[in-house]
Amino acid sequence: MTYVTSGEVCQLLNITKYALRHYIEQDLVRPAKIAQNGYRLFDEKEIYTLYQIIFLKKAGFSLKDISETFLGKKGSTLSYQEMLNKVEKQLQELSEVKQRLEHMQSIQNSLQLHKTTIQDRPIRYLKQIPNHLLKDETELDFKQIVHQKELDLSLFEERYYVINLQDNSTISYYVSNEHDYDVRLDAGSYAVKSFLAGDEEKVIEEIDTFLHEAPFDQPSYMILYENVPVSVTYQDLMVYTVEQGAGNRR
């Protein structure tokens, strides 16, 4: 019988020695024999078993799934239909990721950083973040949020801060819908400025500059929000957008 070494197995199946050692430790495959010099040797049966493991991993099965099949009851198998179902699920997830990335890329490409422009905005519906989920006017209390079971809030989407320019008070909101909201921002033309900031001082500086640049006279409020998904491409910086409109909030 012809045997091959662990190094030759790795070369044959294009896997690392670490991966092979891990499969052995998980008892998914065993060397056919150990040579006197300590080398692990494998024959055709073990090579075929390793091929099965690699194929099933590529199909999306975990080592736990594979182990339960190989070490389970005699004759147990993974069906091709089960494999296809897993692949279909993976394709759906990848398609959603692709759509999300394309959406974020379009936003990133349209951003004009550190420049005030006039842009049309649709109607937006905002829901106020409950005070008990905030440490102050703007900072989320994550410990409280962990125990909040029914709040329709995604922490990694845009959070809006509506700033009252008469008394400088700030109320925190998250994006909602027309059936459940506390504030509606009317559609219309808004002065808009997006900028990068790494600390609160920079945010305040950019807001002050924006207020002098915005064309609308005596607005009652201003909107500030974090572009969290876009900001993941910047290290230690957040992309903020500040807006001021001629329209009203209700």
Short mmCIF file of N, CA and C in Angstrom, two decimals, residues 91-207:
data_model
loop_
_atom_site.label_atom_id
_atom_site.label_comp_id
_atom_site.label_asym_id
_atom_site.label_seq_id
_atom_site.Cartn_x
_atom_site.Cartn_y
_atom_site.Cartn_z
N LEU A 91 -26.09 32.50 -0.62
CA LEU A 91 -26.22 33.39 -1.76
C LEU A 91 -27.15 34.55 -1.46
N GLN A 92 -28.25 34.26 -0.75
CA GLN A 92 -29.19 35.32 -0.36
C GLN A 92 -28.52 36.32 0.56
N GLU A 93 -27.76 35.80 1.54
CA GLU A 93 -27.06 36.69 2.46
C GLU A 93 -26.03 37.54 1.73
N LEU A 94 -25.29 36.93 0.81
CA LEU A 94 -24.29 37.67 0.03
C LEU A 94 -24.95 38.72 -0.86
N SER A 95 -26.11 38.39 -1.42
CA SER A 95 -26.84 39.33 -2.25
C SER A 95 -27.27 40.55 -1.44
N GLU A 96 -27.73 40.31 -0.20
CA GLU A 96 -28.12 41.42 0.67
C GLU A 96 -26.92 42.27 1.05
N VAL A 97 -25.79 41.61 1.30
CA VAL A 97 -24.57 42.35 1.62
C VAL A 97 -24.15 43.20 0.42
N LYS A 98 -24.22 42.62 -0.77
CA LYS A 98 -23.85 43.34 -2.00
C LYS A 98 -24.73 44.57 -2.19
N GLN A 99 -26.05 44.41 -2.01
CA GLN A 99 -26.96 45.54 -2.15
C GLN A 99 -26.66 46.62 -1.12
N ARG A 100 -26.34 46.20 0.09
CA ARG A 100 -26.01 47.16 1.15
C ARG A 100 -24.74 47.93 0.81
N LEU A 101 -23.73 47.20 0.34
CA LEU A 101 -22.47 47.84 -0.01
C LEU A 101 -22.65 48.81 -1.18
N GLU A 102 -23.46 48.42 -2.17
CA GLU A 102 -23.72 49.31 -3.31
C GLU A 102 -24.44 50.57 -2.84
N HIS A 103 -25.38 50.41 -1.92
CA HIS A 103 -26.09 51.57 -1.38
C HIS A 103 -25.14 52.50 -0.63
N MET A 104 -24.27 51.91 0.21
CA MET A 104 -23.35 52.73 0.98
C MET A 104 -22.31 53.39 0.08
N GLN A 105 -21.92 52.69 -0.99
CA GLN A 105 -20.96 53.27 -1.93
C GLN A 105 -21.57 54.48 -2.63
N SER A 106 -22.86 54.39 -3.00
CA SER A 106 -23.52 55.52 -3.66
C SER A 106 -23.60 56.71 -2.72
N ILE A 107 -23.86 56.44 -1.42
CA ILE A 107 -23.89 57.54 -0.45
C ILE A 107 -22.52 58.15 -0.30
N GLN A 108 -21.51 57.29 -0.17
CA GLN A 108 -20.14 57.78 -0.01
C GLN A 108 -19.71 58.61 -1.21
N ASN A 109 -20.05 58.14 -2.42
CA ASN A 109 -19.65 58.87 -3.62
C ASN A 109 -20.36 60.21 -3.75
N SER A 110 -21.57 60.31 -3.19
CA SER A 110 -22.33 61.56 -3.30
C SER A 110 -21.98 62.56 -2.20
N LEU A 111 -21.28 62.11 -1.17
CA LEU A 111 -20.92 63.02 -0.09
C LEU A 111 -19.93 64.09 -0.58
N GLN A 112 -20.24 65.32 -0.25
CA GLN A 112 -19.31 66.41 -0.53
C GLN A 112 -18.82 66.93 0.82
N LEU A 113 -17.73 66.39 1.29
CA LEU A 113 -17.26 66.70 2.63
C LEU A 113 -16.79 68.14 2.74
N HIS A 114 -17.14 68.76 3.89
CA HIS A 114 -16.69 70.09 4.27
C HIS A 114 -17.13 71.16 3.26
N LYS A 115 -18.30 70.95 2.66
CA LYS A 115 -18.83 71.93 1.72
C LYS A 115 -20.33 72.05 1.92
N THR A 116 -20.84 73.28 2.08
CA THR A 116 -22.27 73.50 2.27
C THR A 116 -22.97 73.56 0.92
N THR A 117 -23.99 72.72 0.75
CA THR A 117 -24.75 72.68 -0.50
C THR A 117 -26.25 72.73 -0.18
N ILE A 118 -27.06 72.98 -1.19
CA ILE A 118 -28.51 72.93 -1.05
C ILE A 118 -29.00 71.64 -1.69
N GLN A 119 -29.73 70.86 -0.91
CA GLN A 119 -30.20 69.57 -1.40
C GLN A 119 -31.67 69.37 -1.05
N ASP A 120 -32.38 68.65 -1.92
CA ASP A 120 -33.78 68.31 -1.65
C ASP A 120 -33.84 67.07 -0.78
N ARG A 121 -34.68 67.13 0.22
CA ARG A 121 -34.86 66.00 1.13
C ARG A 121 -36.33 65.58 1.12
N PRO A 122 -36.58 64.25 1.22
CA PRO A 122 -37.97 63.77 1.33
C PRO A 122 -38.48 63.97 2.75
N ILE A 123 -39.74 63.63 2.95
CA ILE A 123 -40.29 63.63 4.31
C ILE A 123 -39.56 62.57 5.12
N ARG A 124 -39.20 62.93 6.35
CA ARG A 124 -38.54 61.97 7.23
C ARG A 124 -39.29 61.89 8.55
N TYR A 125 -39.39 60.67 9.05
CA TYR A 125 -40.12 60.42 10.29
C TYR A 125 -39.14 59.96 11.36
N LEU A 126 -39.19 60.60 12.51
CA LEU A 126 -38.26 60.31 13.58
C LEU A 126 -39.00 59.94 14.86
N LYS A 127 -38.42 58.98 15.57
CA LYS A 127 -38.96 58.54 16.86
C LYS A 127 -37.97 58.91 17.95
N GLN A 128 -38.47 59.54 19.01
CA GLN A 128 -37.56 59.96 20.07
C GLN A 128 -37.01 58.77 20.84
N ILE A 129 -35.72 58.81 21.12
CA ILE A 129 -35.10 57.78 21.95
C ILE A 129 -35.49 58.05 23.41
N PRO A 130 -36.07 57.08 24.09
CA PRO A 130 -36.48 57.30 25.49
C PRO A 130 -35.31 57.74 26.36
N ASN A 131 -35.61 58.64 27.28
CA ASN A 131 -34.56 59.21 28.14
C ASN A 131 -33.81 58.16 28.94
N HIS A 132 -34.51 57.09 29.34
CA HIS A 132 -33.84 56.08 30.17
C HIS A 132 -32.81 55.28 29.38
N LEU A 133 -32.78 55.44 28.04
CA LEU A 133 -31.79 54.77 27.22
C LEU A 133 -30.63 55.69 26.86
N LEU A 134 -30.62 56.87 27.46
CA LEU A 134 -29.57 57.84 27.19
C LEU A 134 -28.82 58.19 28.46
N LYS A 135 -27.51 58.39 28.34
CA LYS A 135 -26.71 58.87 29.48
C LYS A 135 -26.83 60.38 29.61
N ASP A 136 -26.93 61.05 28.46
CA ASP A 136 -27.17 62.49 28.44
C ASP A 136 -28.03 62.76 27.20
N GLU A 137 -27.97 63.96 26.66
CA GLU A 137 -28.84 64.28 25.53
C GLU A 137 -28.55 63.45 24.28
N THR A 138 -27.31 63.01 24.13
CA THR A 138 -26.92 62.35 22.87
C THR A 138 -26.27 60.98 23.03
N GLU A 139 -25.72 60.66 24.19
CA GLU A 139 -24.97 59.42 24.36
C GLU A 139 -25.87 58.28 24.79
N LEU A 140 -25.81 57.18 24.03
CA LEU A 140 -26.63 56.01 24.35
C LEU A 140 -26.10 55.28 25.58
N ASP A 141 -27.02 54.74 26.37
CA ASP A 141 -26.66 53.91 27.52
C ASP A 141 -26.81 52.45 27.08
N PHE A 142 -25.70 51.85 26.64
CA PHE A 142 -25.77 50.52 26.05
C PHE A 142 -26.22 49.46 27.05
N LYS A 143 -25.90 49.63 28.32
CA LYS A 143 -26.32 48.64 29.31
C LYS A 143 -27.84 48.59 29.41
N GLN A 144 -28.47 49.75 29.31
CA GLN A 144 -29.93 49.79 29.35
C GLN A 144 -30.52 49.21 28.07
N ILE A 145 -29.89 49.51 26.94
CA ILE A 145 -30.40 49.04 25.65
C ILE A 145 -30.35 47.52 25.55
N VAL A 146 -29.32 46.92 26.14
CA VAL A 146 -29.18 45.45 26.10
C VAL A 146 -30.43 44.78 26.67
N HIS A 147 -31.02 45.39 27.68
CA HIS A 147 -32.18 44.79 28.35
C HIS A 147 -33.51 45.28 27.78
N GLN A 148 -33.45 46.11 26.74
CA GLN A 148 -34.66 46.61 26.11
C GLN A 148 -35.08 45.65 25.02
N LYS A 149 -36.21 44.97 25.19
CA LYS A 149 -36.59 43.90 24.29
C LYS A 149 -37.42 44.36 23.09
N GLU A 150 -38.19 45.43 23.25
CA GLU A 150 -39.16 45.76 22.21
C GLU A 150 -38.87 47.07 21.49
N LEU A 151 -37.76 47.69 21.75
CA LEU A 151 -37.45 48.95 21.10
C LEU A 151 -37.02 48.72 19.66
N ASP A 152 -37.69 49.41 18.74
CA ASP A 152 -37.35 49.31 17.31
C ASP A 152 -36.20 50.28 17.02
N LEU A 153 -35.01 49.87 17.38
CA LEU A 153 -33.86 50.76 17.26
C LEU A 153 -32.64 50.01 16.78
N SER A 154 -32.09 50.45 15.68
CA SER A 154 -30.83 49.89 15.19
C SER A 154 -29.72 50.84 15.58
N LEU A 155 -28.78 50.37 16.38
CA LEU A 155 -27.73 51.24 16.88
C LEU A 155 -26.75 51.65 15.80
N PHE A 156 -26.75 50.95 14.69
CA PHE A 156 -25.77 51.22 13.67
C PHE A 156 -26.37 51.89 12.43
N GLU A 157 -27.54 52.48 12.61
CA GLU A 157 -28.13 53.30 11.57
C GLU A 157 -28.02 54.76 12.00
N GLU A 158 -28.57 55.65 11.17
CA GLU A 158 -28.47 57.08 11.49
C GLU A 158 -29.26 57.41 12.75
N ARG A 159 -28.60 58.15 13.62
CA ARG A 159 -29.29 58.74 14.76
C ARG A 159 -29.34 60.24 14.53
N TYR A 160 -30.49 60.80 14.72
CA TYR A 160 -30.70 62.22 14.47
C TYR A 160 -30.71 62.99 15.79
N TYR A 161 -30.10 64.16 15.77
CA TYR A 161 -30.15 65.08 16.90
C TYR A 161 -30.80 66.36 16.39
N VAL A 162 -31.97 66.68 16.93
CA VAL A 162 -32.66 67.91 16.56
C VAL A 162 -32.31 68.95 17.62
N ILE A 163 -31.62 69.99 17.16
CA ILE A 163 -31.10 71.02 18.07
C ILE A 163 -31.98 72.25 17.98
N ASN A 164 -32.56 72.65 19.11
CA ASN A 164 -33.35 73.87 19.19
C ASN A 164 -32.40 75.06 19.29
N LEU A 165 -32.42 75.93 18.29
CA LEU A 165 -31.46 77.03 18.24
C LEU A 165 -31.82 78.18 19.16
N GLN A 166 -33.04 78.13 19.74
CA GLN A 166 -33.41 79.17 20.70
C GLN A 166 -32.80 78.93 22.08
N ASP A 167 -32.83 77.68 22.53
CA ASP A 167 -32.29 77.39 23.86
C ASP A 167 -31.15 76.37 23.84
N ASN A 168 -30.71 75.97 22.62
CA ASN A 168 -29.59 75.02 22.45
C ASN A 168 -29.85 73.64 23.05
N SER A 169 -31.10 73.32 23.29
CA SER A 169 -31.42 71.97 23.77
C SER A 169 -31.39 70.99 22.61
N THR A 170 -31.11 69.72 22.94
CA THR A 170 -30.99 68.70 21.91
C THR A 170 -31.85 67.49 22.27
N ILE A 171 -32.58 66.97 21.30
CA ILE A 171 -33.38 65.76 21.50
C ILE A 171 -32.88 64.71 20.51
N SER A 172 -32.68 63.50 20.99
CA SER A 172 -32.15 62.41 20.17
C SER A 172 -33.29 61.56 19.60
N TYR A 173 -33.15 61.22 18.32
CA TYR A 173 -34.15 60.43 17.62
C TYR A 173 -33.48 59.30 16.83
N TYR A 174 -34.29 58.36 16.43
CA TYR A 174 -33.85 57.38 15.44
C TYR A 174 -34.88 57.34 14.32
N VAL A 175 -34.48 56.81 13.16
CA VAL A 175 -35.34 56.83 11.99
C VAL A 175 -36.51 55.86 12.18
N SER A 176 -37.72 56.33 11.89
CA SER A 176 -38.91 55.50 12.04
C SER A 176 -39.73 55.56 10.75
N ASN A 177 -41.04 55.52 10.88
CA ASN A 177 -41.90 55.51 9.70
C ASN A 177 -43.15 56.34 9.96
N GLU A 178 -43.98 56.49 8.93
CA GLU A 178 -45.14 57.37 9.01
C GLU A 178 -46.21 56.87 9.98
N HIS A 179 -46.12 55.62 10.38
CA HIS A 179 -47.12 55.06 11.29
C HIS A 179 -46.72 55.16 12.76
N ASP A 180 -45.47 55.49 13.00
CA ASP A 180 -44.99 55.53 14.39
C ASP A 180 -43.85 56.54 14.49
N TYR A 181 -44.19 57.77 14.78
CA TYR A 181 -43.15 58.80 14.86
C TYR A 181 -43.55 59.88 15.86
N ASP A 182 -42.54 60.61 16.30
CA ASP A 182 -42.77 61.76 17.20
C ASP A 182 -42.56 63.08 16.47
N VAL A 183 -41.69 63.08 15.48
CA VAL A 183 -41.39 64.29 14.72
C VAL A 183 -41.35 63.96 13.24
N ARG A 184 -41.96 64.82 12.44
CA ARG A 184 -41.87 64.68 10.99
C ARG A 184 -41.11 65.88 10.43
N LEU A 185 -40.08 65.59 9.67
CA LEU A 185 -39.34 66.65 8.99
C LEU A 185 -39.91 66.79 7.59
N ASP A 186 -40.40 67.98 7.27
CA ASP A 186 -41.04 68.19 5.98
C ASP A 186 -40.06 68.02 4.82
N ALA A 187 -40.61 67.63 3.68
CA ALA A 187 -39.80 67.57 2.47
C ALA A 187 -39.49 69.00 2.02
N GLY A 188 -38.38 69.14 1.33
CA GLY A 188 -38.03 70.47 0.83
C GLY A 188 -36.54 70.65 0.68
N SER A 189 -36.13 71.89 0.48
CA SER A 189 -34.72 72.22 0.30
C SER A 189 -34.06 72.45 1.65
N TYR A 190 -32.89 71.83 1.81
CA TYR A 190 -32.13 71.97 3.04
C TYR A 190 -30.70 72.37 2.70
N ALA A 191 -30.15 73.23 3.54
CA ALA A 191 -28.71 73.47 3.48
C ALA A 191 -28.05 72.28 4.18
N VAL A 192 -27.08 71.67 3.53
CA VAL A 192 -26.49 70.42 4.01
C VAL A 192 -24.97 70.53 4.00
N LYS A 193 -24.37 70.04 5.07
CA LYS A 193 -22.90 69.97 5.11
C LYS A 193 -22.50 68.68 5.81
N SER A 194 -21.66 67.88 5.15
CA SER A 194 -21.11 66.67 5.76
C SER A 194 -19.64 66.91 6.08
N PHE A 195 -19.20 66.36 7.18
CA PHE A 195 -17.82 66.61 7.58
C PHE A 195 -17.30 65.46 8.43
N LEU A 196 -15.99 65.36 8.50
CA LEU A 196 -15.32 64.38 9.34
C LEU A 196 -14.93 65.01 10.66
N ALA A 197 -15.15 64.28 11.74
CA ALA A 197 -14.77 64.79 13.06
C ALA A 197 -14.37 63.64 13.95
N GLY A 198 -13.35 63.90 14.77
CA GLY A 198 -12.89 62.87 15.68
C GLY A 198 -13.21 63.15 17.12
N ASP A 199 -13.72 64.35 17.41
CA ASP A 199 -14.07 64.70 18.78
C ASP A 199 -15.16 65.77 18.78
N GLU A 200 -15.70 66.04 19.97
CA GLU A 200 -16.82 66.96 20.10
C GLU A 200 -16.42 68.39 19.71
N GLU A 201 -15.19 68.79 20.00
CA GLU A 201 -14.75 70.14 19.66
C GLU A 201 -14.81 70.39 18.16
N LYS A 202 -14.40 69.39 17.39
CA LYS A 202 -14.44 69.52 15.93
C LYS A 202 -15.88 69.61 15.44
N VAL A 203 -16.78 68.84 16.05
CA VAL A 203 -18.19 68.89 15.66
C VAL A 203 -18.74 70.29 15.89
N ILE A 204 -18.47 70.85 17.07
CA ILE A 204 -18.96 72.20 17.40
C ILE A 204 -18.38 73.23 16.43
N GLU A 205 -17.11 73.10 16.12
CA GLU A 205 -16.45 74.03 15.18
C GLU A 205 -17.12 73.98 13.81
N GLU A 206 -17.40 72.77 13.32
CA GLU A 206 -18.02 72.62 12.00
C GLU A 206 -19.45 73.17 12.01
N ILE A 207 -20.17 72.96 13.10
CA ILE A 207 -21.54 73.47 13.20
C ILE A 207 -21.54 74.99 13.18
#
